[in-house]
Amino acid sequence: MWLLASLTFFGCADLQKPEIKQFYGEIKPPAKKEFRWANGKLPRQLDPALASAPPETDLVRAVYEGLTDLDPKTLEATPAIAESWEVSADGRTWTFHLRTGAKWSNGRAVTARDFKRSWRRLAEMGADVPNSRLLKNIVGAENFSIDDGITVLPDEEFEAAKPEGMPSPALQEAAPDKNGELQTEKATADTPAISVPSAVSAAPQAEIAPKKTPVKSSSVNKWLGVEAVDDQTLRVWLIQPDGNFPAAAANPLFRPVYEDDTGLHAIANAPSAITNGAFRIAAVGKDQVELNRSDIFWANENVSLDKVFMIAKPDAESALAAYQANEIDAITNTHFEPLALKLLAPYRDFRHSTHNALTFYEFNTGRKPFDDLRVRKALSMIIDRARIVQDELEGAGEPAFDYLPFIGDENEKLTEDALEAKRLLKEAGFSDTAPFPAIRLLINRNDLQRRIAQSVAGMWLKHFGIPTQIIIKDRAEYEEAIKNGDYDIVRRGVVMPTNDETTGMLTLFTANHGHFEAALNNWQDERDKELLKRLEEFNNRSNATLSTPTPASNPLERPGAETESLQSARQNDPGAAKIFLTEKEAIEQIPAIPLYFAVSNSLIKPYIGGFDTNLLDAPSLKTVVIDDKWKNSPTQK
């Protein structure tokens, strides 16, 4: 009630006379360069591996620096600790050149070994890492998901399978040193190599050398396609070409941690943590975290703020009260009720933007009649997304006519067309005399999702006469039903961690999803078998050399090889599950009905500059400035 009364008292005049009061609350720039930020609850920890959402991701970005960063406006990769990088012609080998001035907060230099050790730590953590899928394209990362006692290949087979220039993994009983380096002889520049993607180390022995006996060892060094060439050079090998890898490497997940991990897992101990970012954690209180600008950060002279206070507020009402009283400078990561959003919308310091998160209804294409593209199109075309957003979400969302909000190709959108939808359903063989079977729609227990499901079911019933059984399950039962494929259509919600198309599609259609995971694994197995087969053929050629071959002579460099393998895996998939790597293909095949994108709402004082909201909810504190001489004027934006 306080929020409604406050907004009504302070806001009604603004709605009627926006030219008099253009901003919500008092506007008085602080005298000091101290940014006061209400960003939801208090962060629980600052381990980059475990940070998957604000406020943890915001804290990690502030106190840790990665190889790259993202331009907060364009979301393109920008130099950070890596001042430059290059990629091989096949798009699979990335080499990053680290700047010499980057230091940890204890004064020690940040080196390529820190990244190698930290990324190996991620791989070893496996499924405990929320965004572990971002690691999947790094050669060897899959090895770490296998229990001790894995089957590994002898040295000769590793040599044949590893990418160009990648050092040989050790097979003796030894562990990496504290910097993550295998205790083996370092590869030299003359080490012969073949430019090929890697197969996983657990690939069947018979695929390469049937007469060899696999080695079993619980202490074998599992290898990862990341090499510290020297202190300032990091080389990364990928399974699939990825021209956007530097942007993916900006994710908080990939930021290095210091060797002893001190203070990462309890926010109260965070001030003792050794970090390498633009800010250091100075103090942790009951309801705030205080950050100080780091004097030894490599770009310290470009950072304007002296302090940042990340202030925890229990709810939107208390955050708004503090903002109105000019006690805080920005509010993000806070849930505003629909009425509050309507009342705040006219103010110039209110920001509303699309977030990289999608709610959608996914088809079980292994069941009839949902294996028919015409049926999927018809059920999608009849849904009025704008009505759902307006009536059920009360404007707190954006209608979704595609799967990824950052592609933006107007020529590749799903359409709403009742007449065409009815024609397609009739063409698929359904009519008054051959009625469509009742749809089993599975959703998790959530009142909003129940109302949305009832709205969609009403549209299917009104236009097609199709009844819908809405099955509501608690989280554990819901996830088990998804794993078992026990549904016709299921409600899903996914937050995409990057603005990369392939990563987005794999996140939508494979993450935490049983039959799609099986399809992806099937594709990977087929890919590895094909690569190994062609590698063996190449090595058996008469007079073949181990120098880097030209694309024309190397079958492993043949364009489209992985596409053929992927197509083969799709055709052989018994569960009829599909893998979609591009949005265009998903729009053509409609494996799911996108309903709406989430939105981010924030309030930011007009004297704050450089605090840019974006699809990833990833503002940068390094670019924030406070204009202490700010004055309102009719032309000021």
XYZ file of C-alpha atoms in Angstrom:
637
model
C 0.000 0.000 0.000
C 2.896 2.372 0.717
C 4.192 2.005 -2.837
C 0.807 2.810 -4.373
C 0.263 5.760 -2.054
C 3.767 7.076 -2.632
C 3.572 6.790 -6.383
C 0.075 8.244 -6.443
C 1.006 11.162 -4.212
C 4.297 11.927 -5.918
C 3.504 10.536 -9.344
C 0.036 11.748 -10.331
C 1.179 15.332 -10.679
C 4.065 14.123 -12.796
C 1.765 12.142 -15.054
C -0.386 15.236 -15.558
C 2.481 17.737 -15.771
C 5.632 15.907 -16.875
C 7.244 19.193 -17.847
C 7.336 20.241 -14.165
C 8.570 17.013 -12.536
C 10.458 14.905 -15.068
C 12.329 12.677 -12.635
C 11.208 10.415 -9.806
C 12.271 11.879 -6.492
C 14.936 14.320 -5.400
C 17.847 14.970 -7.764
C 21.004 16.100 -6.019
C 24.391 14.903 -7.332
C 26.716 13.640 -4.577
C 29.810 15.691 -3.795
C 32.033 12.603 -3.921
C 32.625 10.077 -6.688
C 30.686 7.403 -4.835
C 28.039 5.362 -6.641
C 25.178 4.037 -4.497
C 23.521 1.091 -6.228
C 20.498 -0.881 -5.045
C 20.858 -4.156 -6.937
C 18.499 -6.539 -5.188
C 19.765 -8.703 -2.374
C 23.239 -8.906 -0.874
C 25.587 -11.046 -3.004
C 26.104 -14.453 -1.433
C 29.624 -15.148 -2.730
C 32.077 -13.922 -5.372
C 33.263 -17.076 -7.094
C 33.189 -16.378 -10.862
C 32.458 -20.059 -11.495
C 29.207 -19.866 -9.538
C 28.038 -16.372 -10.544
C 25.150 -16.775 -12.971
C 22.845 -13.842 -12.155
C 22.856 -10.422 -10.455
C 23.982 -9.339 -7.943
C 26.788 -11.961 -7.983
C 27.607 -11.359 -11.667
C 27.792 -7.602 -11.082
C 30.150 -8.068 -8.154
C 32.374 -10.432 -10.159
C 32.575 -7.970 -13.076
C 33.604 -5.227 -10.672
C 36.365 -7.054 -8.799
C 37.634 -9.480 -11.457
C 39.027 -8.729 -14.906
C 38.916 -11.334 -17.672
C 40.719 -11.793 -20.958
C 38.099 -9.603 -22.608
C 35.189 -7.424 -21.614
C 31.986 -6.383 -23.358
C 31.171 -2.922 -24.568
C 28.062 -2.279 -22.419
C 26.297 -0.576 -25.337
C 27.149 -2.849 -28.269
C 28.036 -6.055 -26.355
C 31.036 -6.505 -28.634
C 34.279 -7.895 -27.212
C 36.798 -5.289 -26.082
C 40.370 -5.758 -24.782
C 40.815 -6.326 -21.072
C 43.760 -8.317 -19.720
C 44.215 -9.567 -23.263
C 45.249 -6.526 -25.268
C 44.975 -8.377 -28.590
C 44.127 -11.777 -30.037
C 44.026 -13.680 -33.295
C 42.348 -16.799 -34.619
C 43.539 -19.560 -36.931
C 42.137 -19.848 -40.438
C 39.818 -22.677 -39.397
C 38.341 -20.639 -36.525
C 39.295 -23.235 -33.901
C 42.525 -21.938 -32.353
C 42.509 -18.616 -30.530
C 45.684 -16.963 -29.241
C 45.395 -14.176 -26.668
C 48.230 -11.772 -25.883
C 48.107 -10.531 -22.291
C 49.227 -7.074 -21.242
C 52.202 -6.872 -18.913
C 50.674 -4.337 -16.505
C 47.827 -6.511 -15.187
C 48.254 -7.378 -11.501
C 46.494 -9.149 -8.688
C 45.590 -7.029 -5.695
C 48.629 -8.410 -3.840
C 50.884 -6.989 -6.573
C 51.654 -10.257 -8.353
C 51.413 -10.208 -12.152
C 48.396 -11.819 -13.828
C 49.714 -14.405 -16.292
C 48.424 -16.896 -18.822
C 48.988 -19.622 -16.229
C 46.342 -18.021 -14.008
C 43.788 -18.399 -16.777
C 44.809 -21.964 -17.562
C 44.621 -22.978 -13.908
C 41.274 -21.227 -13.412
C 39.700 -22.731 -16.523
C 40.915 -26.172 -15.530
C 39.255 -25.564 -12.163
C 35.994 -24.824 -14.010
C 36.258 -28.064 -15.943
C 36.919 -30.023 -12.764
C 33.866 -28.455 -11.088
C 31.737 -29.802 -13.947
C 27.979 -29.599 -13.435
C 28.429 -27.486 -10.281
C 29.112 -24.542 -12.622
C 25.727 -23.008 -13.625
C 26.936 -21.914 -17.077
C 29.179 -24.926 -17.683
C 27.810 -25.217 -21.221
C 30.047 -22.291 -22.174
C 33.013 -24.628 -21.647
C 31.704 -27.406 -23.880
C 33.374 -26.177 -27.043
C 36.859 -26.176 -25.501
C 38.807 -29.266 -26.512
C 38.999 -31.815 -23.688
C 36.411 -30.153 -21.430
C 34.169 -33.198 -21.757
C 36.886 -35.351 -20.163
C 36.285 -33.753 -16.781
C 32.656 -34.855 -16.607
C 33.760 -38.490 -16.478
C 34.381 -40.150 -13.114
C 37.854 -41.267 -12.026
C 38.851 -44.508 -13.670
C 38.184 -43.152 -17.168
C 39.510 -45.011 -20.164
C 42.245 -43.020 -21.854
C 44.235 -43.603 -25.003
C 47.978 -44.286 -25.127
C 50.383 -41.570 -26.212
C 50.255 -42.372 -29.918
C 46.494 -41.940 -30.107
C 46.592 -38.687 -28.149
C 49.237 -37.433 -30.554
C 47.025 -38.283 -33.510
C 43.910 -36.678 -32.075
C 45.163 -33.450 -30.544
C 44.918 -30.105 -32.396
C 47.803 -28.307 -34.033
C 50.500 -27.233 -31.597
C 48.717 -28.597 -28.526
C 51.179 -30.059 -25.979
C 50.934 -33.772 -25.275
C 48.939 -34.644 -22.129
C 50.731 -36.618 -19.457
C 49.636 -40.178 -18.806
C 51.907 -40.939 -15.850
C 50.611 -40.688 -12.312
C 51.211 -37.007 -11.684
C 49.138 -33.970 -10.886
C 49.240 -30.434 -12.314
C 51.361 -28.013 -10.357
C 49.816 -25.029 -8.552
C 49.715 -23.039 -11.789
C 47.744 -25.751 -13.593
C 50.734 -26.839 -15.698
C 51.153 -30.545 -16.384
C 54.506 -31.767 -15.110
C 55.747 -32.896 -18.501
C 58.362 -31.713 -20.931
C 57.222 -28.514 -22.648
C 56.424 -28.804 -26.336
C 58.844 -27.001 -28.622
C 58.161 -24.912 -31.670
C 59.310 -27.817 -33.890
C 56.789 -30.264 -32.401
C 55.055 -31.816 -35.400
C 51.308 -31.385 -35.464
C 48.245 -31.638 -37.619
C 45.656 -28.861 -37.766
C 42.587 -30.781 -36.625
C 39.886 -30.495 -33.992
C 40.247 -32.873 -31.091
C 38.291 -35.961 -30.249
C 37.482 -36.679 -26.624
C 40.016 -38.771 -24.779
C 37.410 -41.369 -23.928
C 36.729 -42.123 -27.617
C 36.539 -45.865 -28.338
C 39.978 -47.401 -28.756
C 38.896 -49.391 -31.817
C 38.233 -46.225 -33.768
C 41.982 -45.628 -34.213
C 44.124 -48.599 -33.286
C 42.170 -51.773 -32.506
C 45.280 -53.671 -31.337
C 46.160 -51.225 -28.557
C 44.985 -51.727 -24.989
C 43.446 -48.650 -23.321
C 45.104 -47.408 -20.162
C 42.981 -47.198 -17.029
C 44.124 -44.954 -14.214
C 42.372 -43.018 -11.473
C 45.201 -40.489 -11.322
C 45.686 -39.816 -15.030
C 46.022 -36.162 -16.009
C 42.887 -35.157 -17.845
C 43.834 -32.702 -20.538
C 42.216 -29.414 -21.549
C 42.736 -27.442 -24.743
C 44.198 -24.404 -22.984
C 47.944 -23.692 -23.020
C 50.035 -21.033 -21.304
C 52.585 -20.609 -24.095
C 54.406 -18.112 -21.893
C 53.391 -15.615 -19.218
C 51.756 -13.286 -21.747
C 50.342 -15.781 -24.275
C 47.284 -17.995 -23.808
C 46.215 -20.407 -26.543
C 42.777 -22.028 -26.629
C 41.649 -24.867 -28.907
C 37.968 -25.256 -29.776
C 36.049 -28.234 -31.101
C 33.858 -26.185 -33.421
C 34.854 -22.900 -35.124
C 33.624 -19.919 -33.121
C 34.220 -16.418 -34.433
C 32.575 -14.961 -31.336
C 34.721 -16.709 -28.721
C 36.335 -13.471 -27.396
C 32.853 -12.195 -26.497
C 31.996 -15.478 -24.777
C 35.281 -15.239 -22.834
C 34.007 -11.990 -21.293
C 31.404 -13.939 -19.308
C 32.081 -13.805 -15.537
C 32.581 -17.575 -15.660
C 35.934 -17.189 -17.451
C 37.494 -14.641 -15.087
C 40.547 -16.005 -13.290
C 40.735 -16.606 -9.555
C 43.828 -16.487 -7.405
C 45.523 -19.778 -6.621
C 44.239 -20.363 -3.092
C 40.565 -19.308 -3.660
C 40.571 -17.433 -0.325
C 37.299 -15.721 0.575
C 35.324 -16.758 -2.509
C 32.526 -18.779 -0.984
C 31.323 -16.626 1.909
C 30.568 -12.984 1.249
C 31.599 -12.053 4.805
C 35.159 -13.186 4.011
C 35.274 -11.398 0.651
C 37.583 -8.521 1.744
C 40.378 -11.081 2.164
C 40.036 -12.331 -1.406
C 42.835 -11.555 -3.857
C 41.265 -10.145 -7.023
C 42.412 -8.373 -10.178
C 39.606 -6.026 -11.196
C 38.998 -2.296 -11.294
C 37.592 -2.420 -7.744
C 38.446 -4.206 -4.507
C 36.043 -5.306 -1.790
C 36.748 -3.020 1.148
C 33.996 -4.076 3.561
C 30.889 -6.226 3.828
C 28.067 -5.105 6.072
C 24.664 -6.479 6.909
C 23.009 -4.734 3.976
C 25.795 -3.510 1.707
C 29.126 -4.308 0.088
C 31.639 -1.474 -0.177
C 34.030 -1.436 -3.146
C 37.090 0.805 -3.480
C 38.836 1.696 -6.711
C 41.986 -0.390 -7.135
C 45.134 1.702 -7.276
C 47.044 -1.011 -9.147
C 44.415 -1.860 -11.757
C 46.061 -1.647 -15.189
C 43.545 0.979 -16.423
C 43.111 2.751 -13.107
C 43.387 6.202 -14.703
C 40.301 5.478 -16.817
C 38.083 4.599 -13.840
C 36.162 7.589 -12.508
C 34.484 6.203 -9.380
C 36.350 6.102 -6.061
C 33.776 3.958 -4.267
C 30.761 1.812 -5.047
C 28.175 0.796 -2.471
C 26.136 -2.260 -3.518
C 23.121 -1.797 -1.261
C 20.680 -4.600 -0.493
C 17.009 -3.700 -0.273
C 14.406 -6.251 0.801
C 11.764 -5.155 -1.717
C 10.858 -2.635 -4.410
C 9.076 -0.342 -1.973
C 12.124 0.252 0.221
C 14.345 0.674 -2.844
C 11.974 3.275 -4.308
C 11.769 5.119 -1.001
C 15.560 5.371 -0.814
C 15.788 6.454 -4.460
C 13.085 9.074 -3.988
C 14.971 10.471 -0.978
C 18.199 10.604 -3.037
C 19.869 8.025 -0.791
C 20.734 5.813 -3.760
C 21.633 6.614 -7.363
C 20.330 3.564 -9.227
C 17.901 0.672 -8.820
C 18.259 -2.533 -10.857
C 17.437 -6.219 -10.419
C 14.244 -5.368 -8.550
C 10.759 -6.701 -9.220
C 8.266 -3.881 -9.745
C 4.565 -4.652 -9.662
C 2.686 -3.920 -12.926
C 0.915 -0.878 -11.445
C 4.238 0.563 -10.287
C 5.656 0.082 -13.790
C 2.756 2.019 -15.303
C 3.199 4.874 -12.856
C 6.996 4.978 -13.271
C 6.974 4.769 -17.083
C 6.589 8.551 -17.786
C 9.666 9.502 -15.748
C 12.836 10.178 -17.722
C 15.053 8.348 -15.245
C 13.042 5.124 -15.684
C 14.503 2.586 -18.136
C 12.742 -0.409 -19.640
C 14.710 -2.851 -21.803
C 14.440 -6.369 -23.164
C 16.376 -9.031 -21.282
C 18.078 -12.078 -22.810
C 15.574 -14.509 -21.300
C 12.771 -16.366 -23.072
C 9.634 -18.143 -21.880
C 8.453 -20.666 -24.446
C 6.387 -23.825 -25.006
C 8.477 -26.694 -26.342
C 6.993 -29.556 -28.371
C 7.706 -33.205 -27.732
C 8.425 -33.904 -31.403
C 8.824 -37.608 -30.657
C 5.052 -37.835 -30.224
C 2.397 -37.663 -32.881
C 0.927 -35.377 -34.105
C 3.616 -32.952 -32.865
C 6.139 -34.482 -35.230
C 4.209 -32.722 -38.031
C 5.579 -29.257 -38.848
C 2.126 -28.118 -40.002
C 0.689 -28.883 -36.570
C 3.467 -27.010 -34.787
C 3.021 -24.006 -37.080
C -0.739 -23.943 -36.557
C -0.524 -24.123 -32.757
C 2.042 -21.308 -32.782
C 0.243 -19.077 -35.283
C -2.982 -18.971 -33.334
C -1.460 -17.552 -30.140
C -1.983 -13.834 -29.510
C 1.272 -12.979 -27.724
C 0.487 -9.288 -27.276
C -2.696 -10.209 -25.445
C -0.801 -12.551 -23.115
C 1.758 -9.849 -22.305
C -0.921 -7.240 -21.761
C -3.498 -9.316 -19.851
C -1.398 -11.768 -17.878
C 1.962 -9.982 -17.541
C 0.389 -6.503 -17.434
C 3.114 -5.198 -19.708
C 6.020 -6.786 -17.797
C 7.372 -8.591 -20.857
C 7.855 -8.325 -24.619
C 5.973 -10.523 -27.128
C 8.427 -12.993 -28.694
C 8.156 -13.802 -32.396
C 11.615 -15.368 -32.507
C 13.940 -17.172 -30.123
C 16.805 -14.730 -29.633
C 16.203 -11.030 -28.884
C 19.604 -9.966 -30.239
C 19.306 -11.259 -33.834
C 16.676 -8.752 -34.931
C 16.099 -9.966 -38.502
C 12.603 -8.783 -39.381
C 12.500 -11.227 -42.311
C 12.836 -14.178 -39.949
C 9.966 -13.920 -37.522
C 7.107 -16.189 -36.582
C 3.697 -14.875 -37.591
C 0.196 -14.889 -36.147
C -2.442 -15.809 -38.738
C -5.670 -17.533 -37.701
C -6.813 -18.366 -41.249
C -3.469 -19.890 -42.224
C -3.342 -21.794 -38.937
C -6.734 -23.392 -39.626
C -5.702 -24.262 -43.178
C -2.523 -25.954 -41.956
C -4.372 -28.004 -39.369
C -6.869 -29.133 -41.973
C -4.039 -30.015 -44.354
C -2.500 -32.104 -41.568
C -5.689 -34.202 -41.544
C -7.699 -32.728 -38.674
C -11.337 -31.685 -39.007
C -14.713 -32.015 -37.283
C -14.819 -35.661 -38.289
C -11.133 -36.219 -37.376
C -10.664 -34.090 -34.246
C -7.280 -33.167 -32.854
C -6.424 -35.101 -29.655
C -6.360 -33.328 -26.301
C -3.033 -31.619 -25.605
C -1.117 -32.461 -22.422
C 0.562 -29.171 -21.444
C 3.115 -29.513 -18.641
C 3.995 -26.479 -16.504
C 5.767 -25.902 -13.202
C 3.747 -24.804 -10.196
C 3.529 -21.022 -10.609
C 0.393 -18.897 -10.551
C 1.500 -16.655 -13.426
C 2.373 -19.633 -15.611
C -0.964 -21.245 -14.740
C -2.827 -18.155 -15.958
C -0.740 -17.998 -19.148
C -1.405 -21.699 -19.797
C -5.138 -21.158 -19.342
C -5.017 -18.232 -21.771
C -3.180 -20.262 -24.434
C -5.475 -23.251 -23.900
C -8.435 -20.917 -24.408
C -7.030 -19.771 -27.764
C -6.526 -23.350 -28.968
C -10.055 -24.242 -27.873
C -11.692 -21.158 -29.391
C -10.091 -21.414 -32.835
C -9.525 -25.158 -33.223
C -11.845 -26.784 -30.686
C -8.800 -28.510 -29.169
C -9.090 -29.281 -25.442
C -5.978 -28.911 -23.269
C -5.110 -30.747 -20.075
C -2.876 -28.449 -18.027
C -0.585 -30.605 -15.873
C 0.938 -28.681 -12.945
C 3.861 -30.248 -11.105
C 6.264 -29.173 -8.385
C 9.833 -28.526 -9.494
C 11.285 -32.001 -8.892
C 8.374 -33.830 -10.555
C 8.319 -31.280 -13.380
C 12.005 -31.830 -14.158
C 11.591 -35.602 -13.974
C 8.678 -35.454 -16.427
C 10.798 -33.390 -18.835
C 13.652 -35.883 -18.545
C 11.288 -38.759 -19.333
C 9.507 -36.911 -22.159
C 6.179 -37.295 -20.347
C 4.317 -34.413 -22.006
C 3.049 -33.152 -25.364
C 4.102 -29.551 -24.797
C 6.127 -28.188 -21.879
C 6.618 -24.690 -20.538
C 10.268 -23.688 -20.240
C 12.123 -20.521 -19.289
C 15.786 -19.929 -20.140
C 18.215 -17.094 -19.439
C 20.865 -17.002 -22.179
C 24.318 -16.159 -20.777
C 25.774 -14.590 -23.941
C 24.654 -12.848 -27.110
C 26.161 -15.589 -29.280
C 23.666 -17.276 -31.597
C 24.999 -20.832 -31.342
C 25.362 -20.667 -27.561
C 21.862 -19.239 -27.301
C 20.316 -22.014 -29.379
C 22.137 -24.762 -27.493
C 21.096 -23.180 -24.198
C 17.465 -23.100 -25.294
C 17.277 -26.590 -26.683
C 19.796 -28.673 -24.746
C 20.423 -27.190 -21.282
C 18.989 -29.345 -18.466
C 16.847 -31.161 -20.961
C 17.133 -34.925 -21.172
C 16.253 -35.952 -24.709
C 17.961 -32.929 -26.240
C 21.097 -33.673 -24.209
C 21.001 -37.184 -25.638
C 20.728 -35.781 -29.149
C 23.632 -33.432 -28.572
C 25.786 -36.238 -27.198
C 24.845 -38.384 -30.172
C 25.931 -35.616 -32.524
C 29.216 -35.172 -30.650
C 29.913 -38.913 -30.803
C 29.246 -38.970 -34.527
C 31.442 -35.914 -35.003
C 34.326 -37.490 -33.112
C 34.075 -40.770 -34.995
C 34.082 -38.975 -38.327
C 37.054 -36.808 -37.392
C 39.063 -39.777 -36.165
C 38.278 -41.784 -39.276
C 39.398 -38.999 -41.579
C 42.464 -38.412 -39.427
C 43.454 -42.073 -39.757
C 42.959 -41.911 -43.523
C 45.143 -38.833 -43.705
C 47.918 -40.347 -41.592
C 47.937 -43.521 -43.680
C 48.559 -41.665 -46.913
C 51.853 -42.493 -48.509
C 54.502 -39.819 -47.987
C 52.156 -37.868 -45.706
C 53.922 -35.367 -43.488
C 53.049 -34.039 -40.078
C 53.517 -30.448 -41.090
C 50.422 -28.297 -41.262
C 48.556 -29.303 -44.435
C 46.728 -26.931 -46.716
C 42.924 -26.949 -46.568
C 42.799 -28.444 -50.050
C 44.893 -31.473 -49.068
C 43.621 -32.071 -45.567
C 40.269 -33.868 -45.334
C 39.861 -32.550 -41.797
C 39.709 -29.020 -43.173
C 36.957 -29.894 -45.640
C 34.198 -27.242 -45.365
C 30.912 -28.551 -44.049
C 32.326 -31.706 -42.469
C 30.705 -31.065 -39.118
C 27.438 -30.141 -40.806
C 27.337 -33.519 -42.525
C 28.043 -35.261 -39.232
C 25.335 -33.237 -37.549
C 22.833 -34.105 -40.282
C 23.715 -37.781 -39.939
C 23.179 -37.649 -36.196
C 19.813 -35.981 -36.680
C 18.631 -38.640 -39.100
C 19.720 -41.428 -36.763
C 18.285 -39.906 -33.586
C 15.664 -42.410 -32.343
C 14.025 -39.828 -30.117
C 13.416 -37.483 -33.052
C 15.013 -34.730 -30.988
C 16.681 -32.043 -33.078
C 19.634 -29.780 -32.525
C 19.330 -26.233 -33.799
C 22.446 -24.135 -34.119
C 20.858 -21.139 -35.871
C 17.708 -19.191 -35.176
C 16.762 -19.340 -38.857
C 16.570 -23.109 -38.737
C 14.520 -23.084 -35.542
C 12.066 -20.609 -37.063
C 11.706 -22.872 -40.084
C 11.115 -25.986 -37.969
C 9.368 -24.476 -34.895
C 10.588 -26.900 -32.207
C 8.951 -24.584 -29.682
C 6.534 -21.673 -29.448
C 8.278 -18.535 -28.157
C 5.861 -16.567 -25.980
C 7.642 -13.593 -24.424
C 11.010 -12.142 -23.514
C 11.686 -10.912 -20.009
C 12.329 -7.232 -19.460
C 14.659 -5.323 -17.162
C 13.411 -2.233 -15.367
C 15.614 0.292 -13.649
C 15.781 3.803 -12.258
C 19.004 5.743 -12.786
C 19.598 9.313 -11.632
C 20.211 11.743 -14.513
C 23.607 12.803 -13.154
C 24.877 9.229 -13.602
C 26.561 8.582 -16.925
C 28.041 5.434 -18.450
C 25.737 3.061 -16.571
C 24.334 1.260 -19.608
C 21.611 -1.373 -19.356
C 21.653 -4.084 -22.015
C 20.305 -7.490 -23.028
C 22.666 -9.339 -20.695
C 21.957 -7.158 -17.643
C 25.685 -6.463 -17.613
C 26.421 -2.807 -16.822
C 30.069 -1.864 -16.357
C 31.162 0.089 -13.301
C 34.418 0.948 -15.088
C 32.516 3.358 -17.344
C 30.293 5.036 -14.718
C 30.794 8.755 -14.109
C 29.032 11.189 -11.783
C 28.351 14.690 -13.038
C 28.447 16.713 -9.824
C 27.541 19.878 -11.749
C 24.448 18.391 -13.364
C 21.480 20.722 -13.687
C 18.113 19.950 -15.207
C 17.127 21.659 -18.414
C 14.292 21.081 -20.910
C 16.753 19.869 -23.558
C 18.784 17.579 -21.320
C 18.336 13.861 -21.983
